[in-house]
CSV table of C-alpha atoms and ligand atoms in Angstrom, one decimal:
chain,number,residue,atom,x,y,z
D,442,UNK,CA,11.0,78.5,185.0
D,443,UNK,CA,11.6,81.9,184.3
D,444,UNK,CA,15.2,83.5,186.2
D,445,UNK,CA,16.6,86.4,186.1
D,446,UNK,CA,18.7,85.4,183.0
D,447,UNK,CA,17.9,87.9,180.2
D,448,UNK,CA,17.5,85.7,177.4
D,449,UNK,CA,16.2,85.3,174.1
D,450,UNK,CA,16.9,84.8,170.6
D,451,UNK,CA,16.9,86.5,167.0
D,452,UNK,CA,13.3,86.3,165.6
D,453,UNK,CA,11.5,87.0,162.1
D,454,UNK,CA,9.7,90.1,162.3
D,455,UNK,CA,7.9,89.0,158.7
D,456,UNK,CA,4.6,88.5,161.5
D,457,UNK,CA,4.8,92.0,163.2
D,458,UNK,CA,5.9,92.8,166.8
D,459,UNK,CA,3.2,91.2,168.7
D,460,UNK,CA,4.2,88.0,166.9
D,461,UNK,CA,7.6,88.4,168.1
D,462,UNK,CA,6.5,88.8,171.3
D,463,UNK,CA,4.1,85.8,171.5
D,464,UNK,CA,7.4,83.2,170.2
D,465,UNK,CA,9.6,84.8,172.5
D,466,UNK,CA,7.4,84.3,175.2
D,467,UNK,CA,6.8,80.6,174.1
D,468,UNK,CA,9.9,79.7,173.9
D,469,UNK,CA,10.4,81.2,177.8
D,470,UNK,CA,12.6,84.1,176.9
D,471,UNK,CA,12.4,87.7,178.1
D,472,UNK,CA,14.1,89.4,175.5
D,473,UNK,CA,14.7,89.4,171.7
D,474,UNK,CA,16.4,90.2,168.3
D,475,UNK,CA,15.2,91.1,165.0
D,476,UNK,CA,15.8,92.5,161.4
D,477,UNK,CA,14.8,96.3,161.2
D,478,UNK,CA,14.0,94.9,157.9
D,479,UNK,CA,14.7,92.5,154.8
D,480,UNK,CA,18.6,91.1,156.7
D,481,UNK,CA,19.5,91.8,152.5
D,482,UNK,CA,18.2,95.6,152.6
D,483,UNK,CA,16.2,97.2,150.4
D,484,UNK,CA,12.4,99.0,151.6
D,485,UNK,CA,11.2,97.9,154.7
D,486,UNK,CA,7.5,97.0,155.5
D,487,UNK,CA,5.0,99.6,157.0
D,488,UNK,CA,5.0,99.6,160.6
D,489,UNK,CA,1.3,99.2,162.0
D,490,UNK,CA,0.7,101.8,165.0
D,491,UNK,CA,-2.0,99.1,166.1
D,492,UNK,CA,0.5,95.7,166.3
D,493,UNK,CA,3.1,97.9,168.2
D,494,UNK,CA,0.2,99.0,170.8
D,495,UNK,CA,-0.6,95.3,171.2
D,496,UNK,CA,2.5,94.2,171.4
D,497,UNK,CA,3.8,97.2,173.9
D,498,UNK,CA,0.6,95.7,176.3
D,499,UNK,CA,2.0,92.2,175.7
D,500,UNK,CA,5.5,93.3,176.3
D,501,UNK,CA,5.0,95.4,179.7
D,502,UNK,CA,2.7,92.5,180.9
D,503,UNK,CA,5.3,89.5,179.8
D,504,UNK,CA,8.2,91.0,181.5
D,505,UNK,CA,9.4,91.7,178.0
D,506,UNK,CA,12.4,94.2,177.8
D,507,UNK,CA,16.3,95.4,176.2
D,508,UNK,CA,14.9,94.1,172.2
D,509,UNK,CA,18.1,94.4,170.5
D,510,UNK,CA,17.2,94.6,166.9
D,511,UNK,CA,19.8,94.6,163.7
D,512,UNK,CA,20.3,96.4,161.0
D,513,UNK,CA,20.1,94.2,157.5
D,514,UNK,CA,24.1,92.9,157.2
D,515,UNK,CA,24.7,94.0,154.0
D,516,UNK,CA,24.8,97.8,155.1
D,517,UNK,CA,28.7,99.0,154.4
D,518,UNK,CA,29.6,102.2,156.2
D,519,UNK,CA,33.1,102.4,155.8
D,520,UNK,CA,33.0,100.7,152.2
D,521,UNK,CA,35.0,102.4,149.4
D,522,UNK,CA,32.1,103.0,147.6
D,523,UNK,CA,30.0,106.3,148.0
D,524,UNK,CA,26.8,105.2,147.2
D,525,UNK,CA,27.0,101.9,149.3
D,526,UNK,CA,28.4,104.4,151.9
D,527,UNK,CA,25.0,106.6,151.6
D,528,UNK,CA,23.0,103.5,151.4
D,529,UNK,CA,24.3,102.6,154.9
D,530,UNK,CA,23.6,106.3,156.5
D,531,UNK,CA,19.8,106.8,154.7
D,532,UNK,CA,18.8,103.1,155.8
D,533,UNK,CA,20.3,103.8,159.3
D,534,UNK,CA,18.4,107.1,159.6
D,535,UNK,CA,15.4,105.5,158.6
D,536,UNK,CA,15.9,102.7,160.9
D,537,UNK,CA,16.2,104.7,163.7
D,538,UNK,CA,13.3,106.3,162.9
D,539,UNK,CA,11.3,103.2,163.1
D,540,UNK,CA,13.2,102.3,166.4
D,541,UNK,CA,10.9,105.1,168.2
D,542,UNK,CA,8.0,103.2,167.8
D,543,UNK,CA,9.3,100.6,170.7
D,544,UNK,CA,11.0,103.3,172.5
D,545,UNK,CA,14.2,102.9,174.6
D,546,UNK,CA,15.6,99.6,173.0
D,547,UNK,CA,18.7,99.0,171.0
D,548,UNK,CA,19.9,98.6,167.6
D,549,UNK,CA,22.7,97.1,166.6
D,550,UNK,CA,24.8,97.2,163.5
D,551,UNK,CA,28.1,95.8,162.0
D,552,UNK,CA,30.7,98.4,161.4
D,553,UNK,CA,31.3,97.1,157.7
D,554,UNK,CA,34.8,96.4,155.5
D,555,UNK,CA,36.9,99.0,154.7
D,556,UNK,CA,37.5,97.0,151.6
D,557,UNK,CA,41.2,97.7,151.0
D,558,UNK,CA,41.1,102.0,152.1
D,559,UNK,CA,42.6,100.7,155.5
D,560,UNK,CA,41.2,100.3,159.3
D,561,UNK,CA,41.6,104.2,159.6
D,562,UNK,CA,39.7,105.6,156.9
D,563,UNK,CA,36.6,102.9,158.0
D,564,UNK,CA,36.8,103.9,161.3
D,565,UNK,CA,36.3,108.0,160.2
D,566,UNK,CA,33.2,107.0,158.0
D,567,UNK,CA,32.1,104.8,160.4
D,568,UNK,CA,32.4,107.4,163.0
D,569,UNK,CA,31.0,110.2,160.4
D,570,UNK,CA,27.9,108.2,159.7
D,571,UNK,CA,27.2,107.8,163.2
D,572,UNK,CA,27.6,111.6,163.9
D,573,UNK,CA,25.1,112.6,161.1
D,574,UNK,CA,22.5,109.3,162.0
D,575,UNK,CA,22.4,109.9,165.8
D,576,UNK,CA,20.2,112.6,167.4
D,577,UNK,CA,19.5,114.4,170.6
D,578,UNK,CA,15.5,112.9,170.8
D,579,UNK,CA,16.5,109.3,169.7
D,580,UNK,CA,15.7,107.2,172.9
D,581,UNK,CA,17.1,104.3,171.4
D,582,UNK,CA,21.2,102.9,171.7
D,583,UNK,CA,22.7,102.5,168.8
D,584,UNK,CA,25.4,99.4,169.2
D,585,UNK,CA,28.6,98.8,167.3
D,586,UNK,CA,29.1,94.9,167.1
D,587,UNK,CA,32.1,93.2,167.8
D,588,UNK,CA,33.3,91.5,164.7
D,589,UNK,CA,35.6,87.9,164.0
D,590,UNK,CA,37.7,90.5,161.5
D,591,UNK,CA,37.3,88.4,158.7
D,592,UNK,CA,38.6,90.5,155.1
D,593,UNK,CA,38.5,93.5,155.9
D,594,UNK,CA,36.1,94.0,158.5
D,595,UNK,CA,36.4,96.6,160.9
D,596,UNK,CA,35.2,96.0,164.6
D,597,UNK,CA,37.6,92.8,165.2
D,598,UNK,CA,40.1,94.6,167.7
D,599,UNK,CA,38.7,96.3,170.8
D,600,UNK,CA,40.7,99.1,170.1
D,601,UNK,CA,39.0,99.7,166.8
D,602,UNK,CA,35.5,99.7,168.5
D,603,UNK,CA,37.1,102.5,171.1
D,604,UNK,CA,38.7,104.6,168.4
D,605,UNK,CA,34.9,104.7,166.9
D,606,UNK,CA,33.8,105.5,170.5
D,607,UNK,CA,36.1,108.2,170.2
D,608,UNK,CA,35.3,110.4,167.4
D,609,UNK,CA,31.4,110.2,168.0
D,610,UNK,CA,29.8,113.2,169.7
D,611,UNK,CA,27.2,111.6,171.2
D,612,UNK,CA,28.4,108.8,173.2
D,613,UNK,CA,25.6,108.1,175.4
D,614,UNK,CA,23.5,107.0,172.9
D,615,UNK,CA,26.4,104.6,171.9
D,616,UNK,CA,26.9,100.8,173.1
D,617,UNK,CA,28.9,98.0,172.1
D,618,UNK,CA,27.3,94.4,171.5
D,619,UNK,CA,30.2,91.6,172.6
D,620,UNK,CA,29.4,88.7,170.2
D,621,UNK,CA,31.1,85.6,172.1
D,622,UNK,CA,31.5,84.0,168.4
D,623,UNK,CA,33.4,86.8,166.6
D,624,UNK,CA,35.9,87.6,169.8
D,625,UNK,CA,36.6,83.8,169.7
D,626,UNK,CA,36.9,84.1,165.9
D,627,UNK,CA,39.2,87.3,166.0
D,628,UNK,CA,41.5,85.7,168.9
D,629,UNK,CA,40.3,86.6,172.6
D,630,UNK,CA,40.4,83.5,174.3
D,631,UNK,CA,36.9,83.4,176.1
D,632,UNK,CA,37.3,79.9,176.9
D,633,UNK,CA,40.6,80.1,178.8
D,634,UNK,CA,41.1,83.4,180.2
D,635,UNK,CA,37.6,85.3,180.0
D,636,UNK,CA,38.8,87.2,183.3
D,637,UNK,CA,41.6,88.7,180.8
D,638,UNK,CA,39.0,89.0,178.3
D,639,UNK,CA,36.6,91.2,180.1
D,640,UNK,CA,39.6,93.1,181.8
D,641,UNK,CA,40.9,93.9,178.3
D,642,UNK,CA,37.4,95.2,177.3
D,643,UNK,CA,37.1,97.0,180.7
D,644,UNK,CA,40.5,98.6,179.8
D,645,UNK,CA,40.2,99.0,175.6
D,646,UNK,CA,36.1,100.2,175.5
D,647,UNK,CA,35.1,100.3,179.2
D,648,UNK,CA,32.5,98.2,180.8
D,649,UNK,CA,30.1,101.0,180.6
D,650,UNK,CA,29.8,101.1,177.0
D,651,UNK,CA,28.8,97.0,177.3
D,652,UNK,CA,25.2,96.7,176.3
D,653,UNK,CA,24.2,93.3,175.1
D,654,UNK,CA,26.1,89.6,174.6
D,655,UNK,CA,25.1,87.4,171.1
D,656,UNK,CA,25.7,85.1,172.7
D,657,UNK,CA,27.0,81.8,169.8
D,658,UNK,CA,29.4,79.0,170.2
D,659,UNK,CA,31.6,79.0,167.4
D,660,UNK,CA,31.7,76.3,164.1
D,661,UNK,CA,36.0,76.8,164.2
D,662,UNK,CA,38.9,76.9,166.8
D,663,UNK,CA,40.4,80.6,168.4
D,664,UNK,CA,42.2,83.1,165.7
D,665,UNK,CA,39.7,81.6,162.6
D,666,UNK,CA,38.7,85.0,161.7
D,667,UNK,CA,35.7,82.9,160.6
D,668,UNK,CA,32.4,84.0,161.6
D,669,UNK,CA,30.2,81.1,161.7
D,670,UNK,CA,28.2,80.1,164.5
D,671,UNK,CA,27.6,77.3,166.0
D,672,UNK,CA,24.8,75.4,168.2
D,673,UNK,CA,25.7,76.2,172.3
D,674,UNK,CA,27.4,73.5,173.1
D,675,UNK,CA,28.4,72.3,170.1
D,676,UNK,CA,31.5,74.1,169.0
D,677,UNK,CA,34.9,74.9,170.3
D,678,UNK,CA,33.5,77.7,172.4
D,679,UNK,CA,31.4,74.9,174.3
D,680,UNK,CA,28.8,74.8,177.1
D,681,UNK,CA,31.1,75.3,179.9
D,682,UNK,CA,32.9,78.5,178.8
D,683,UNK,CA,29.4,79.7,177.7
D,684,UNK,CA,27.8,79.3,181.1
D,685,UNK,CA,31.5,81.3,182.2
D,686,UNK,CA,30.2,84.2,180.1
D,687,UNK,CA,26.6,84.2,181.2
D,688,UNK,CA,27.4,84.1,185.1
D,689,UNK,CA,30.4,86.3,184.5
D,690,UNK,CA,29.7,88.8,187.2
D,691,UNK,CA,30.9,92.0,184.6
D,692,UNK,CA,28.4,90.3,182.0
D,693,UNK,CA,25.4,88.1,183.9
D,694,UNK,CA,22.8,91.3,183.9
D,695,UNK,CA,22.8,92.2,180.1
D,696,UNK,CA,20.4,90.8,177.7
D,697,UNK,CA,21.9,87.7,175.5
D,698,UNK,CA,20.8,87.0,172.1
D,699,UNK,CA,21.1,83.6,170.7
D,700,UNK,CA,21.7,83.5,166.6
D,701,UNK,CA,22.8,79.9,166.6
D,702,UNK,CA,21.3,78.0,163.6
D,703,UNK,CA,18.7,77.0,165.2
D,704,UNK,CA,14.5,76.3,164.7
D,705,UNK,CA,11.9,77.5,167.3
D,706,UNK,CA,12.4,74.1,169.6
D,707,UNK,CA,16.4,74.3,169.6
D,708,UNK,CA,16.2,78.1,170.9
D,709,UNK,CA,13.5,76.6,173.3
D,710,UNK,CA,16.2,74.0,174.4
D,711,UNK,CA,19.1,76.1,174.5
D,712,UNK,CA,17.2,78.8,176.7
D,713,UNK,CA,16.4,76.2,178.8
D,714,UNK,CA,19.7,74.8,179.5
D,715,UNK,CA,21.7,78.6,180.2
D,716,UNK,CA,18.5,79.3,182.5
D,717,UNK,CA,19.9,76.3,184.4
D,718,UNK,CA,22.8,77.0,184.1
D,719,UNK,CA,22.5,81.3,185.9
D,720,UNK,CA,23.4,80.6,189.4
D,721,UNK,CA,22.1,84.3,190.0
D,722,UNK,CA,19.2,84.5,192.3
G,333,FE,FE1,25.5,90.7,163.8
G,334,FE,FE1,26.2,88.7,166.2
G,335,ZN,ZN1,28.3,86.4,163.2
């Protein structure tokens, strides 16, 4: 059964897109994520003109749409390093680049660790990196993801995400991705008071800028500032809160991404159970 949940889960791309599009398809979801390239940077494989073809058939006749790829996590834009800084910006550019073969999707990346120059000087280079990486032909949205604030991440407040919002020129080719994990990690109590939650967001960012859910439970309780995920289900987020957030009348029409640890049959099962659980017709 296939509903009008928008659902899928974070997919190797080693196999090309069609691939992709084959397991997501197998494992009944609509939607997917996927590393722009190697998750620990460094040069990315050739994209083949002919597997995007295929796969943009495959895509268009599967119902396939909203792929929210990720950039590799080790990219630092707001690190006190310069060259880690420049690293971040050319692999960025590039990526972007490659986004245009599988136009009008998203890409989403981590705002980085300011490691020790403070929130505000990460949120300027993060700001300045996006203002020299997005352009007026890109077709694609470029996300900023929540983040748990672990260190010295950046991203863990909402009003660091808007202050990013802020100083970038072109904002409507900007999103935010909500990762249910991370909020729960860096405090917002999803399970107890989402309505404050998503009011707070609507209030903070703006609903508008809300693009996409990764959608996790969580491996530790509220305020860990932990970051690691959990099965659905089987953390302190749980099922019930989950199936809150994907019937959440601000949030049920997005695209969620699952990055649980999980093997093809889990993401199988746990697609299963929050299609059951959409009361959306
Ligand atoms: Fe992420
Ligand atoms: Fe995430
Ligand atoms: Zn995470």
């Amino acid at each position: 059964m296939r509903n009008k949940l928008k659902i899928g889960c974070h997919l190797s791309a080693s196999d090309g897109y069609l691939a992709m599009g084959k397991e997501a398809v197998a494992m009944n979801a609509d939607t997917f994520a996927f590393f722009t390239r190697n998750p620990r940077g460094g040069a990315a494989k050739e994209i083949k003109q002919a597997d995007v073809d295929a796969f943009l058939a495959f895509a268009a006749e599967n119902g396939i749409s909203q792929l929210v790829a990720h950039s590799p996590y080790t990219l630092n834009p707001c690190s006190s390093n310069e060259h880690t800084r420049q690293f971040a910006l050319d692999t960025m550019k590039d990526d972007l680049l490659r986004m245009e073969y599988t136009p009008g999707n998203m890409y989403n990346f981590h705002p980085g660790s300011h490691t020790g120059q403070g929130v505000e000087v990460g949120i300027e280079e993060i700001a300045f990196l996006l203002n020299t990486v997005i352009t007026e032909e890109q077709t694609t949205t470029v996300l900023l993801e929540t983040m748990a604030g672990k260190g010295s991440e950046v991203g863990g407040r909402f009003e660091e995400i808007a202050e990013i919002i802020a100083r970038v020129e072109k904002k409507e080719k900007l999103g935010v991705c909500l990762d249910t994990c991370h909020i729960w990690d860096a405090g917002y109590d999803i399970v107890g008071n989402l309505d404050g939650v998503v009011n707070e967001f609507d209030k903070v960012i703006g609903l508008g800028k809300l693009r996409a859910i990764h959608l996790n439970d969580s491996k530790n309780p509220i305020g860990a500032r932990k970051d690691r995920h959990e099965t659905i289900g089987n953390g302190y987020i749980g099922f019930e809160a989950l199936s809150r957030v994907i019937n959440h009348p601000a949030l049920c029409d997005l695209p969620f991404i699952l990055e649980t640890p999980n093997d093809f049959d889990g993401y199988k099962r746990e697609i299963e159970m929050l299609r059951a659980a959409y009361n959306k017709k």
